PDB file of C-alpha atoms in Angstrom:
ATOM      1  CA  MET A   8      61.594 -30.209-108.873  1.00  0.00           C
ATOM      2  CA  ASN A   9      57.810 -30.163-108.351  1.00  0.00           C
ATOM      3  CA  THR A  10      57.093 -30.153-104.621  1.00  0.00           C
ATOM      4  CA  LEU A  11      53.325 -29.767-104.858  1.00  0.00           C
ATOM      5  CA  PRO A  12      51.245 -32.565-103.296  1.00  0.00           C
ATOM      6  CA  ARG A  13      50.406 -35.274-105.827  1.00  0.00           C
ATOM      7  CA  ILE A  14      46.691 -36.021-106.261  1.00  0.00           C
ATOM      8  CA  LEU A  15      45.596 -39.050-108.293  1.00  0.00           C
ATOM      9  CA  VAL A  16      42.145 -38.659-109.856  1.00  0.00           C
ATOM     10  CA  VAL A  17      40.545 -41.950-110.945  1.00  0.00           C
ATOM     11  CA  ASP A  18      37.491 -41.874-113.217  1.00  0.00           C
ATOM     12  CA  ASP A  19      36.519 -43.662-116.401  1.00  0.00           C
ATOM     13  CA  THR A  20      34.789 -40.567-117.798  1.00  0.00           C
ATOM     14  CA  PRO A  21      37.158 -38.140-119.599  1.00  0.00           C
ATOM     15  CA  ASP A  22      34.930 -35.127-118.851  1.00  0.00           C
ATOM     16  CA  ASN A  23      35.184 -35.815-115.113  1.00  0.00           C
ATOM     17  CA  LEU A  24      38.970 -36.087-115.312  1.00  0.00           C
ATOM     18  CA  PHE A  25      39.078 -32.797-117.223  1.00  0.00           C
ATOM     19  CA  LEU A  26      36.875 -31.092-114.617  1.00  0.00           C
ATOM     20  CA  MET A  27      38.913 -32.304-111.637  1.00  0.00           C
ATOM     21  CA  ASN A  28      42.171 -31.340-113.311  1.00  0.00           C
ATOM     22  CA  GLY A  29      40.843 -27.814-113.801  1.00  0.00           C
ATOM     23  CA  LEU A  30      39.798 -27.570-110.156  1.00  0.00           C
ATOM     24  CA  LEU A  31      43.065 -28.819-108.688  1.00  0.00           C
ATOM     25  CA  GLU A  32      45.928 -28.049-111.069  1.00  0.00           C
ATOM     26  CA  ASP A  33      46.779 -24.644-109.583  1.00  0.00           C
ATOM     27  CA  SER A  34      47.543 -26.094-106.142  1.00  0.00           C
ATOM     28  CA  TYR A  35      48.481 -29.719-106.764  1.00  0.00           C
ATOM     29  CA  GLN A  36      50.292 -31.995-109.169  1.00  0.00           C
ATOM     30  CA  VAL A  37      47.345 -33.840-110.713  1.00  0.00           C
ATOM     31  CA  LEU A  38      47.771 -37.415-111.914  1.00  0.00           C
ATOM     32  CA  GLN A  39      45.025 -39.204-113.831  1.00  0.00           C
ATOM     33  CA  ALA A  40      43.880 -42.791-114.276  1.00  0.00           C
ATOM     34  CA  SER A  41      40.883 -43.942-116.296  1.00  0.00           C
ATOM     35  CA  SER A  42      40.512 -47.391-114.720  1.00  0.00           C
ATOM     36  CA  GLY A  43      40.972 -49.199-111.441  1.00  0.00           C
ATOM     37  CA  ARG A  44      43.922 -51.217-112.687  1.00  0.00           C
ATOM     38  CA  GLU A  45      45.661 -48.127-114.043  1.00  0.00           C
ATOM     39  CA  ALA A  46      45.097 -46.451-110.681  1.00  0.00           C
ATOM     40  CA  LEU A  47      46.742 -49.348-108.842  1.00  0.00           C
ATOM     41  CA  ASP A  48      49.745 -49.166-111.166  1.00  0.00           C
ATOM     42  CA  VAL A  49      50.226 -45.519-110.165  1.00  0.00           C
ATOM     43  CA  VAL A  50      49.607 -46.104-106.452  1.00  0.00           C
ATOM     44  CA  MET A  51      51.949 -49.121-106.296  1.00  0.00           C
ATOM     45  CA  SER A  52      54.733 -47.361-108.223  1.00  0.00           C
ATOM     46  CA  ASP A  53      57.942 -45.930-106.796  1.00  0.00           C
ATOM     47  CA  SER A  54      56.281 -42.489-106.743  1.00  0.00           C
ATOM     48  CA  PRO A  55      52.846 -42.989-105.184  1.00  0.00           C
ATOM     49  CA  PRO A  56      50.411 -40.080-104.888  1.00  0.00           C
ATOM     50  CA  ASP A  57      49.766 -38.212-101.668  1.00  0.00           C
ATOM     51  CA  MET A  58      46.001 -38.641-102.076  1.00  0.00           C
ATOM     52  CA  VAL A  59      43.533 -40.472-104.305  1.00  0.00           C
ATOM     53  CA  LEU A  60      40.157 -39.178-105.542  1.00  0.00           C
ATOM     54  CA  LEU A  61      38.410 -42.382-106.547  1.00  0.00           C
ATOM     55  CA  ASP A  62      35.272 -43.113-108.557  1.00  0.00           C
ATOM     56  CA  ILE A  63      33.373 -46.280-107.607  1.00  0.00           C
ATOM     57  CA  MET A  64      31.536 -47.385-110.763  1.00  0.00           C
ATOM     58  CA  MET A  65      34.195 -48.401-113.275  1.00  0.00           C
ATOM     59  CA  PRO A  66      34.071 -51.304-115.745  1.00  0.00           C
ATOM     60  CA  ASP A  67      37.212 -53.359-115.061  1.00  0.00           C
ATOM     61  CA  MET A  68      37.551 -52.949-111.284  1.00  0.00           C
ATOM     62  CA  ASP A  69      35.266 -50.892-109.095  1.00  0.00           C
ATOM     63  CA  GLY A  70      36.511 -48.317-106.604  1.00  0.00           C
ATOM     64  CA  TYR A  71      35.722 -50.513-103.623  1.00  0.00           C
ATOM     65  CA  GLU A  72      38.133 -53.177-104.847  1.00  0.00           C
ATOM     66  CA  VAL A  73      40.786 -50.574-105.639  1.00  0.00           C
ATOM     67  CA  LEU A  74      40.529 -49.261-102.087  1.00  0.00           C
ATOM     68  CA  ARG A  75      40.706 -52.787-100.620  1.00  0.00           C
ATOM     69  CA  ARG A  76      43.966 -53.424-102.461  1.00  0.00           C
ATOM     70  CA  ILE A  77      45.433 -50.064-101.450  1.00  0.00           C
ATOM     71  CA  ARG A  78      44.673 -50.781 -97.792  1.00  0.00           C
ATOM     72  CA  GLN A  79      46.029 -54.352 -97.977  1.00  0.00           C
ATOM     73  CA  HIS A  80      49.420 -53.184 -99.315  1.00  0.00           C
ATOM     74  CA  PRO A  81      51.497 -51.898 -96.351  1.00  0.00           C
ATOM     75  CA  PRO A  82      53.472 -49.222 -98.267  1.00  0.00           C
ATOM     76  CA  THR A  83      50.218 -47.639 -99.521  1.00  0.00           C
ATOM     77  CA  ALA A  84      47.869 -48.465 -96.642  1.00  0.00           C
ATOM     78  CA  ASN A  85      47.945 -44.942 -95.215  1.00  0.00           C
ATOM     79  CA  ILE A  86      47.390 -42.984 -98.427  1.00  0.00           C
ATOM     80  CA  PRO A  87      44.172 -40.996 -97.922  1.00  0.00           C
ATOM     81  CA  VAL A  88      41.404 -41.909-100.349  1.00  0.00           C
ATOM     82  CA  ILE A  89      38.296 -39.837-101.038  1.00  0.00           C
ATOM     83  CA  PHE A  90      35.438 -41.431-102.945  1.00  0.00           C
ATOM     84  CA  LEU A  91      33.944 -39.153-105.587  1.00  0.00           C
ATOM     85  CA  THR A  92      30.940 -41.001-106.973  1.00  0.00           C
ATOM     86  CA  ALA A  93      27.366 -40.906-108.239  1.00  0.00           C
ATOM     87  CA  LEU A  94      26.386 -43.540-105.636  1.00  0.00           C
ATOM     88  CA  ALA A  95      24.597 -41.441-103.049  1.00  0.00           C
ATOM     89  CA  SER A  96      22.908 -43.928-100.707  1.00  0.00           C
ATOM     90  CA  GLN A  97      23.841 -44.164 -97.035  1.00  0.00           C
ATOM     91  CA  GLN A  98      24.650 -47.850 -97.539  1.00  0.00           C
ATOM     92  CA  ASP A  99      27.183 -47.018-100.252  1.00  0.00           C
ATOM     93  CA  GLU A 100      28.805 -44.355 -98.101  1.00  0.00           C
ATOM     94  CA  ARG A 101      28.909 -46.656 -95.069  1.00  0.00           C
ATOM     95  CA  LEU A 102      30.650 -49.370 -97.107  1.00  0.00           C
ATOM     96  CA  GLY A 103      33.180 -46.870 -98.437  1.00  0.00           C
ATOM     97  CA  ARG A 104      34.049 -45.606 -94.986  1.00  0.00           C
ATOM     98  CA  GLU A 105      34.234 -49.136 -93.570  1.00  0.00           C
ATOM     99  CA  LEU A 106      36.802 -49.955 -96.256  1.00  0.00           C
ATOM    100  CA  GLY A 107      38.900 -47.003 -95.114  1.00  0.00           C
ATOM    101  CA  ALA A 108      37.872 -43.988 -97.205  1.00  0.00           C
ATOM    102  CA  GLU A 109      38.743 -40.678 -95.579  1.00  0.00           C
ATOM    103  CA  ASP A 110      35.738 -38.956 -97.119  1.00  0.00           C
ATOM    104  CA  TYR A 111      32.795 -39.579 -99.416  1.00  0.00           C
ATOM    105  CA  LEU A 112      31.630 -36.955-101.917  1.00  0.00           C
ATOM    106  CA  THR A 113      28.817 -37.382-104.415  1.00  0.00           C
ATOM    107  CA  LYS A 114      28.354 -36.260-107.995  1.00  0.00           C
ATOM    108  CA  PRO A 115      27.483 -33.874-109.501  1.00  0.00           C
ATOM    109  CA  VAL A 116      30.437 -32.295-107.763  1.00  0.00           C
ATOM    110  CA  ASN A 117      30.255 -29.055-105.843  1.00  0.00           C
ATOM    111  CA  PRO A 118      33.578 -27.454-106.877  1.00  0.00           C
ATOM    112  CA  VAL A 119      33.956 -25.347-103.748  1.00  0.00           C
ATOM    113  CA  LYS A 120      33.209 -28.334-101.505  1.00  0.00           C
ATOM    114  CA  VAL A 121      35.598 -30.646-103.360  1.00  0.00           C
ATOM    115  CA  VAL A 122      38.488 -28.172-103.208  1.00  0.00           C
ATOM    116  CA  ALA A 123      37.851 -27.458 -99.514  1.00  0.00           C
ATOM    117  CA  ARG A 124      37.734 -31.154 -98.596  1.00  0.00           C
ATOM    118  CA  VAL A 125      40.871 -31.975-100.562  1.00  0.00           C
ATOM    119  CA  GLU A 126      42.711 -29.053 -98.979  1.00  0.00           C
ATOM    120  CA  ALA A 127      41.626 -30.099 -95.481  1.00  0.00           C
ATOM    121  CA  HIS A 128      42.707 -33.712 -95.962  1.00  0.00           C
ATOM    122  CA  VAL A 129      46.045 -32.757 -97.563  1.00  0.00           C
ATOM    123  CA  PHE A 130      46.765 -30.484 -94.599  1.00  0.00           C
ATOM    124  CA  ALA A 131      45.747 -33.128 -92.047  1.00  0.00           C
ATOM    125  CA  THR A 132      47.862 -35.782 -93.760  1.00  0.00           C
ATOM    126  CA  ALA A 133      50.928 -33.525 -93.933  1.00  0.00           C
ATOM    127  CA  LEU A 134      50.497 -32.617 -90.261  1.00  0.00           C
ATOM    128  CA  ALA A 135      50.232 -36.278 -89.248  1.00  0.00           C
ATOM    129  CA  ARG A 136      53.368 -37.162 -91.214  1.00  0.00           C
ATOM    130  CA  ARG A 137      55.341 -34.332 -89.650  1.00  0.00           C
ATOM    131  CA  MET A 138      54.133 -35.353 -86.224  1.00  0.00           C
ATOM    132  CA  ASP A 139      55.359 -38.908 -86.880  1.00  0.00           C
ATOM    133  CA  VAL A 140      58.766 -37.627 -88.039  1.00  0.00           C
ATOM    134  CA  LEU A 141      59.081 -35.391 -84.988  1.00  0.00           C
ATOM    135  CA  SER A 142      58.011 -38.189 -82.646  1.00  0.00           C
ATOM    136  CA  GLU A 143      60.594 -40.577 -84.082  1.00  0.00           C
ATOM    137  CA  LYS A 144      63.349 -37.940 -83.938  1.00  0.00           C
ATOM    138  CA  LEU A 145      62.693 -36.923 -80.341  1.00  0.00           C
ATOM    139  CA  SER A 146      62.298 -40.496 -79.100  1.00  0.00           C
ATOM    140  CA  SER A 147      66.097 -40.804 -79.051  1.00  0.00           C
ATOM    141  CA  HIS A 148      66.656 -37.437 -77.348  1.00  0.00           C
ATOM    142  CA  LEU A 149      63.950 -37.028 -74.695  1.00  0.00           C
ATOM    143  CA  GLU A 150      63.456 -39.088 -71.587  1.00  0.00           C
ATOM    144  CA  PRO A 151      60.555 -41.551 -72.040  1.00  0.00           C
ATOM    145  CA  GLU A 152      58.360 -39.624 -69.616  1.00  0.00           C
ATOM    146  CA  ALA A 153      58.995 -36.331 -71.410  1.00  0.00           C
ATOM    147  CA  TRP A 154      58.418 -37.913 -74.824  1.00  0.00           C
ATOM    148  CA  HIS A 155      55.128 -39.459 -73.653  1.00  0.00           C
ATOM    149  CA  ALA A 156      53.972 -36.155 -72.158  1.00  0.00           C
ATOM    150  CA  LEU A 157      54.710 -34.323 -75.413  1.00  0.00           C
ATOM    151  CA  PHE A 158      52.910 -36.697 -77.755  1.00  0.00           C
ATOM    152  CA  HIS A 159      50.198 -38.232 -75.566  1.00  0.00           C
ATOM    153  CA  THR A 160      48.898 -35.326 -73.465  1.00  0.00           C
ATOM    154  CA  ASP A 161      47.567 -31.827 -74.138  1.00  0.00           C
ATOM    155  CA  LEU A 162      51.127 -30.712 -74.984  1.00  0.00           C
ATOM    156  CA  ARG A 163      50.680 -32.366 -78.403  1.00  0.00           C
ATOM    157  CA  GLY A 164      48.182 -29.678 -79.349  1.00  0.00           C
ATOM    158  CA  GLN A 165      50.793 -26.991 -78.661  1.00  0.00           C
ATOM    159  CA  ILE A 166      53.306 -28.345 -81.191  1.00  0.00           C
ATOM    160  CA  ARG A 167      53.709 -25.918 -84.092  1.00  0.00           C
ATOM    161  CA  PHE A 168      55.153 -26.523 -87.543  1.00  0.00           C
ATOM    162  CA  GLU A 169      56.361 -23.704 -89.787  1.00  0.00           C
ATOM    163  CA  GLU A 170      58.061 -23.351 -93.161  1.00  0.00           C
ATOM    164  CA  LYS A 171      60.748 -20.649 -93.153  1.00  0.00           C
ATOM    165  CA  THR A 172      63.714 -19.577 -95.217  1.00  0.00           C
ATOM    166  CA  LEU A 173      66.629 -20.093 -92.832  1.00  0.00           C
ATOM    167  CA  THR A 174      70.398 -20.325 -92.843  1.00  0.00           C
ATOM    168  CA  VAL A 175      71.567 -23.479 -91.087  1.00  0.00           C
ATOM    169  CA  VAL A 176      75.062 -23.809 -89.596  1.00  0.00           C
ATOM    170  CA  HIS A 177      76.322 -27.354 -89.011  1.00  0.00           C
ATOM    171  CA  ALA A 178      79.572 -28.072 -87.135  1.00  0.00           C
ATOM    172  CA  GLY A 179      80.990 -31.548 -86.663  1.00  0.00           C
ATOM    173  CA  ALA A 180      84.284 -33.393 -86.549  1.00  0.00           C
ATOM    174  CA  ALA A 181      86.333 -33.299 -89.746  1.00  0.00           C
ATOM    175  CA  HIS A 182      87.045 -36.466 -91.749  1.00  0.00           C
ATOM    176  CA  ASP A 183      84.164 -38.317 -90.020  1.00  0.00           C
ATOM    177  CA  ALA A 184      86.184 -38.476 -86.795  1.00  0.00           C
ATOM    178  CA  MET A 185      84.490 -38.767 -83.411  1.00  0.00           C
ATOM    179  CA  LEU A 186      84.645 -35.932 -80.909  1.00  0.00           C
ATOM    180  CA  SER A 187      85.506 -36.877 -77.342  1.00  0.00           C
ATOM    181  CA  ASP A 188      82.915 -36.134 -74.661  1.00  0.00           C
ATOM    182  CA  HIS A 189      84.935 -33.131 -73.525  1.00  0.00           C
ATOM    183  CA  ARG A 190      85.264 -31.704 -77.037  1.00  0.00           C
ATOM    184  CA  ARG A 191      81.605 -32.349 -77.748  1.00  0.00           C
ATOM    185  CA  ALA A 192      80.674 -30.415 -74.587  1.00  0.00           C
ATOM    186  CA  THR A 193      82.988 -27.587 -75.658  1.00  0.00           C
ATOM    187  CA  LEU A 194      81.398 -27.480 -79.118  1.00  0.00           C
ATOM    188  CA  SER A 195      77.903 -27.479 -77.643  1.00  0.00           C
ATOM    189  CA  ALA A 196      78.714 -24.574 -75.328  1.00  0.00           C
ATOM    190  CA  GLU A 197      80.327 -22.533 -78.108  1.00  0.00           C
ATOM    191  CA  VAL A 198      77.437 -23.152 -80.509  1.00  0.00           C
ATOM    192  CA  GLN A 199      74.929 -22.098 -77.855  1.00  0.00           C
ATOM    193  CA  TRP A 200      76.883 -18.931 -77.011  1.00  0.00           C
ATOM    194  CA  LEU A 201      77.522 -17.909 -80.605  1.00  0.00           C
ATOM    195  CA  ALA A 202      73.978 -18.646 -81.762  1.00  0.00           C
ATOM    196  CA  THR A 203      72.603 -16.447 -78.988  1.00  0.00           C
ATOM    197  CA  ARG A 204      75.146 -13.737 -79.747  1.00  0.00           C
ATOM    198  CA  HIS A 205      74.218 -13.643 -83.421  1.00  0.00           C
ATOM    199  CA  GLY A 206      70.454 -13.913 -82.926  1.00  0.00           C
ATOM    200  CA  GLY A 207      69.925 -17.554 -83.864  1.00  0.00           C
ATOM    201  CA  LEU A 208      68.479 -20.665 -82.271  1.00  0.00           C
ATOM    202  CA  VAL A 209      70.197 -23.948 -81.451  1.00  0.00           C
ATOM    203  CA  ASP A 210      68.792 -27.312 -82.491  1.00  0.00           C
ATOM    204  CA  ARG A 211      69.720 -29.482 -79.518  1.00  0.00           C
ATOM    205  CA  PHE A 212      68.295 -32.618 -81.103  1.00  0.00           C
ATOM    206  CA  ILE A 213      71.076 -33.557 -83.543  1.00  0.00           C
ATOM    207  CA  HIS A 214      73.444 -36.422 -82.734  1.00  0.00           C
ATOM    208  CA  GLY A 215      77.177 -35.752 -82.902  1.00  0.00           C
ATOM    209  CA  ALA A 216      77.134 -32.164 -84.180  1.00  0.00           C
ATOM    210  CA  GLY A 217      76.357 -28.580 -83.263  1.00  0.00           C
ATOM    211  CA  VAL A 218      73.515 -27.036 -85.281  1.00  0.00           C
ATOM    212  CA  ALA A 219      72.090 -23.522 -85.199  1.00  0.00           C
ATOM    213  CA  PHE A 220      69.752 -21.700 -87.540  1.00  0.00           C
ATOM    214  CA  PHE A 221      69.121 -18.051 -88.418  1.00  0.00           C
ATOM    215  CA  GLU A 222      66.484 -16.006 -90.175  1.00  0.00           C
ATOM    216  CA  GLU A 223      69.202 -13.581 -91.331  1.00  0.00           C
ATOM    217  CA  GLN A 224      71.693 -15.206 -93.683  1.00  0.00           C
ATOM    218  CA  ARG A 225      74.655 -12.985 -92.794  1.00  0.00           C
ATOM    219  CA  ALA A 226      74.199 -13.724 -89.096  1.00  0.00           C
ATOM    220  CA  GLY A 227      74.679 -17.410 -89.865  1.00  0.00           C
ATOM    221  CA  VAL A 228      77.790 -16.703 -91.915  1.00  0.00           C
ATOM    222  CA  ARG A 229      79.235 -14.577 -89.120  1.00  0.00           C
ATOM    223  CA  MET A 230      78.567 -17.311 -86.583  1.00  0.00           C
ATOM    224  CA  ALA A 231      80.296 -19.865 -88.813  1.00  0.00           C
ATOM    225  CA  ALA A 232      83.370 -17.646 -89.073  1.00  0.00           C
ATOM    226  CA  ASP A 233      83.474 -17.073 -85.309  1.00  0.00           C
ATOM    227  CA  LEU A 234      83.054 -20.770 -84.666  1.00  0.00           C
ATOM    228  CA  GLN A 235      85.996 -21.619 -86.890  1.00  0.00           C
ATOM    229  CA  ARG A 236      88.164 -19.014 -85.169  1.00  0.00           C
ATOM    230  CA  LEU A 237      87.240 -19.888 -81.585  1.00  0.00           C
ATOM    231  CA  CYS A 238      87.201 -23.667 -82.041  1.00  0.00           C
ATOM    232  CA  ALA A 239      90.194 -24.142 -84.344  1.00  0.00           C
ATOM    233  CA  HIS A 240      91.641 -26.615 -81.852  1.00  0.00           C
ATOM    234  CA  LEU A 241      88.613 -28.894 -82.359  1.00  0.00           C
ATOM    235  CA  HIS A 242      89.408 -29.366 -86.096  1.00  0.00           C
ATOM    236  CA  LEU A 243      85.794 -28.870 -87.103  1.00  0.00           C
ATOM    237  CA  ARG A 244      84.119 -29.128 -90.458  1.00  0.00           C
ATOM    238  CA  VAL A 245      81.580 -26.302 -90.663  1.00  0.00           C
ATOM    239  CA  GLY A 246      78.854 -26.200 -93.289  1.00  0.00           C
ATOM    240  CA  LEU A 247      76.167 -23.716 -94.286  1.00  0.00           C
ATOM    241  CA  HIS A 248      72.897 -24.059 -96.121  1.00  0.00           C
ATOM    242  CA  THR A 249      70.205 -21.471 -96.816  1.00  0.00           C
ATOM    243  CA  GLY A 250      66.789 -22.554 -98.017  1.00  0.00           C
ATOM    244  CA  GLU A 251      63.261 -23.535 -97.077  1.00  0.00           C
ATOM    245  CA  CYS A 252      63.218 -25.362 -93.737  1.00  0.00           C
ATOM    246  CA  ALA A 253      60.522 -27.077 -91.707  1.00  0.00           C
ATOM    247  CA  VAL A 254      60.721 -26.052 -88.048  1.00  0.00           C
ATOM    248  CA  ALA A 255      58.907 -27.757 -85.181  1.00  0.00           C
ATOM    249  CA  THR A 256      58.431 -25.788 -81.956  1.00  0.00           C
ATOM    250  CA  PHE A 257      57.264 -27.452 -78.747  1.00  0.00           C
ATOM    251  CA  ARG A 258      57.388 -27.368 -74.962  1.00  0.00           C
ATOM    252  CA  SER A 259      59.730 -29.688 -73.075  1.00  0.00           C
ATOM    253  CA  GLY A 260      59.569 -29.190 -69.323  1.00  0.00           C
ATOM    254  CA  SER A 261      59.875 -25.471 -68.681  1.00  0.00           C
ATOM    255  CA  ARG A 262      61.604 -24.752 -72.012  1.00  0.00           C
ATOM    256  CA  THR A 263      60.384 -23.905 -75.482  1.00  0.00           C
ATOM    257  CA  GLU A 264      62.449 -25.888 -77.991  1.00  0.00           C
ATOM    258  CA  SER A 265      62.787 -25.845 -81.764  1.00  0.00           C
ATOM    259  CA  THR A 266      64.158 -28.501 -84.090  1.00  0.00           C
ATOM    260  CA  LEU A 267      64.581 -28.781 -87.854  1.00  0.00           C
ATOM    261  CA  LEU A 268      62.849 -31.465 -89.900  1.00  0.00           C
ATOM    262  CA  GLY A 269      63.638 -32.563 -93.423  1.00  0.00           C
ATOM    263  CA  ALA A 270      66.817 -32.214 -95.449  1.00  0.00           C
ATOM    264  CA  ALA A 271      68.140 -28.855 -94.222  1.00  0.00           C
ATOM    265  CA  VAL A 272      70.576 -30.276 -91.654  1.00  0.00           C
ATOM    266  CA  ALA A 273      71.911 -32.869 -94.108  1.00  0.00           C
ATOM    267  CA  LEU A 274      72.425 -30.151 -96.702  1.00  0.00           C
ATOM    268  CA  ALA A 275      74.363 -28.018 -94.236  1.00  0.00           C
ATOM    269  CA  ALA A 276      76.373 -31.071 -93.205  1.00  0.00           C
ATOM    270  CA  GLY A 277      77.442 -31.560 -96.818  1.00  0.00           C
ATOM    271  CA  GLU A 278      75.583 -34.831 -97.346  1.00  0.00           C
ATOM    272  CA  ASP A 279      74.158 -33.257-100.519  1.00  0.00           C
ATOM    273  CA  GLU A 280      75.964 -31.414-103.294  1.00  0.00           C
ATOM    274  CA  ARG A 281      73.949 -28.278-102.502  1.00  0.00           C
ATOM    275  CA  GLY A 282      75.578 -27.912 -99.067  1.00  0.00           C
ATOM    276  CA  SER A 283      78.644 -25.663 -98.828  1.00  0.00           C
ATOM    277  CA  PHE A 284      81.587 -26.427 -96.536  1.00  0.00           C
ATOM    278  CA  LEU A 285      83.701 -23.967 -94.619  1.00  0.00           C
ATOM    279  CA  GLN A 286      86.736 -26.028 -93.713  1.00  0.00           C
ATOM    280  CA  ARG A 287      89.138 -24.664 -91.121  1.00  0.00           C
ATOM    281  CA  TRP A 288      92.169 -25.519 -93.249  1.00  0.00           C
ATOM    282  CA  SER A 289      90.973 -23.597 -96.337  1.00  0.00           C
ATOM    283  CA  ALA A 290      91.175 -19.831 -95.693  1.00  0.00           C
ATOM    284  CA  PRO A 291      88.001 -19.594 -93.635  1.00  0.00           C
ATOM    285  CA  TYR A 292      87.342 -15.857 -93.898  1.00  0.00           C
ATOM    286  CA  ALA A 293      87.726 -15.808 -97.666  1.00  0.00           C
ATOM    287  CA  THR A 294      85.453 -18.849 -97.874  1.00  0.00           C
ATOM    288  CA  VAL A 295      82.845 -17.256 -95.623  1.00  0.00           C
ATOM    289  CA  ALA A 296      82.817 -14.131 -97.768  1.00  0.00           C
ATOM    290  CA  ALA A 297      82.401 -16.234-100.900  1.00  0.00           C
ATOM    291  CA  CYS A 298      79.525 -18.155 -99.348  1.00  0.00           C
ATOM    292  CA  ALA A 299      77.812 -14.962 -98.236  1.00  0.00           C
ATOM    293  CA  SER A 300      77.746 -13.710-101.820  1.00  0.00           C
ATOM    294  CA  SER A 301      76.931 -17.058-103.440  1.00  0.00           C
ATOM    295  CA  PRO A 302      73.571 -17.148-105.329  1.00  0.00           C
ATOM    296  CA  SER A 303      72.790 -20.508-103.708  1.00  0.00           C
ATOM    297  CA  PHE A 304      72.597 -18.710-100.366  1.00  0.00           C
TER     298      PHE A 304
END
């Protein structure tokens, strides 16, 4: 699966498409369109691009009209668009920015400048999206005052996002049952104790389950085995997943907290075929050993 950011380049001149593809193909998945209408078909599809590099002077529909339609369509309204055009007047640039262009670059292109601008906007867009995901996730866990302080004061600038290879341990009630308040408190305490013991961190911002994550795979496996043994009376379903994870770290009150974003928790919970379960009724130690040696881990 190609996880590179998708950049749509729109230009009616084949040489320009060839040039932009050569500049960007090593770092991005480059899509091409030779007309405004073709560009809209790509943007309005089920797999829209992450960014659009858009020429203005095209025969069937100019870039200004393409941008108007992108901005008028709610699902695509926030896709960043950079004009890349021979129109170099201040009036042209002002119109482009008024219509919602993120940037305005003129031809002939400066390759270094184009690559730097695209990289900067891709990074800024990814950061904004992660911030939105984190904000939505924490809105149901933090008190309103704490949530507001985190996202609307200087604390926002201290939020960090990292990509790491981690092993995630997920423990919840078996057979989709609900844990009582007492059992949920017991699970939370055991997860906190075991994660600390084995050198991991706890994600306290997951509803209805105990989640911890580890930089060392075997530490996660050992915690899962201990959790099964110590909490057998809770009839837990314990899952493991090792892979690339997005981690957000932030300050909440006097504490530094971390939480996982993306699919890692769902994979560990077994909501995807790539997650692996360690079920208390199926020879847990043998299963843990098998998981520890599995190539998917």
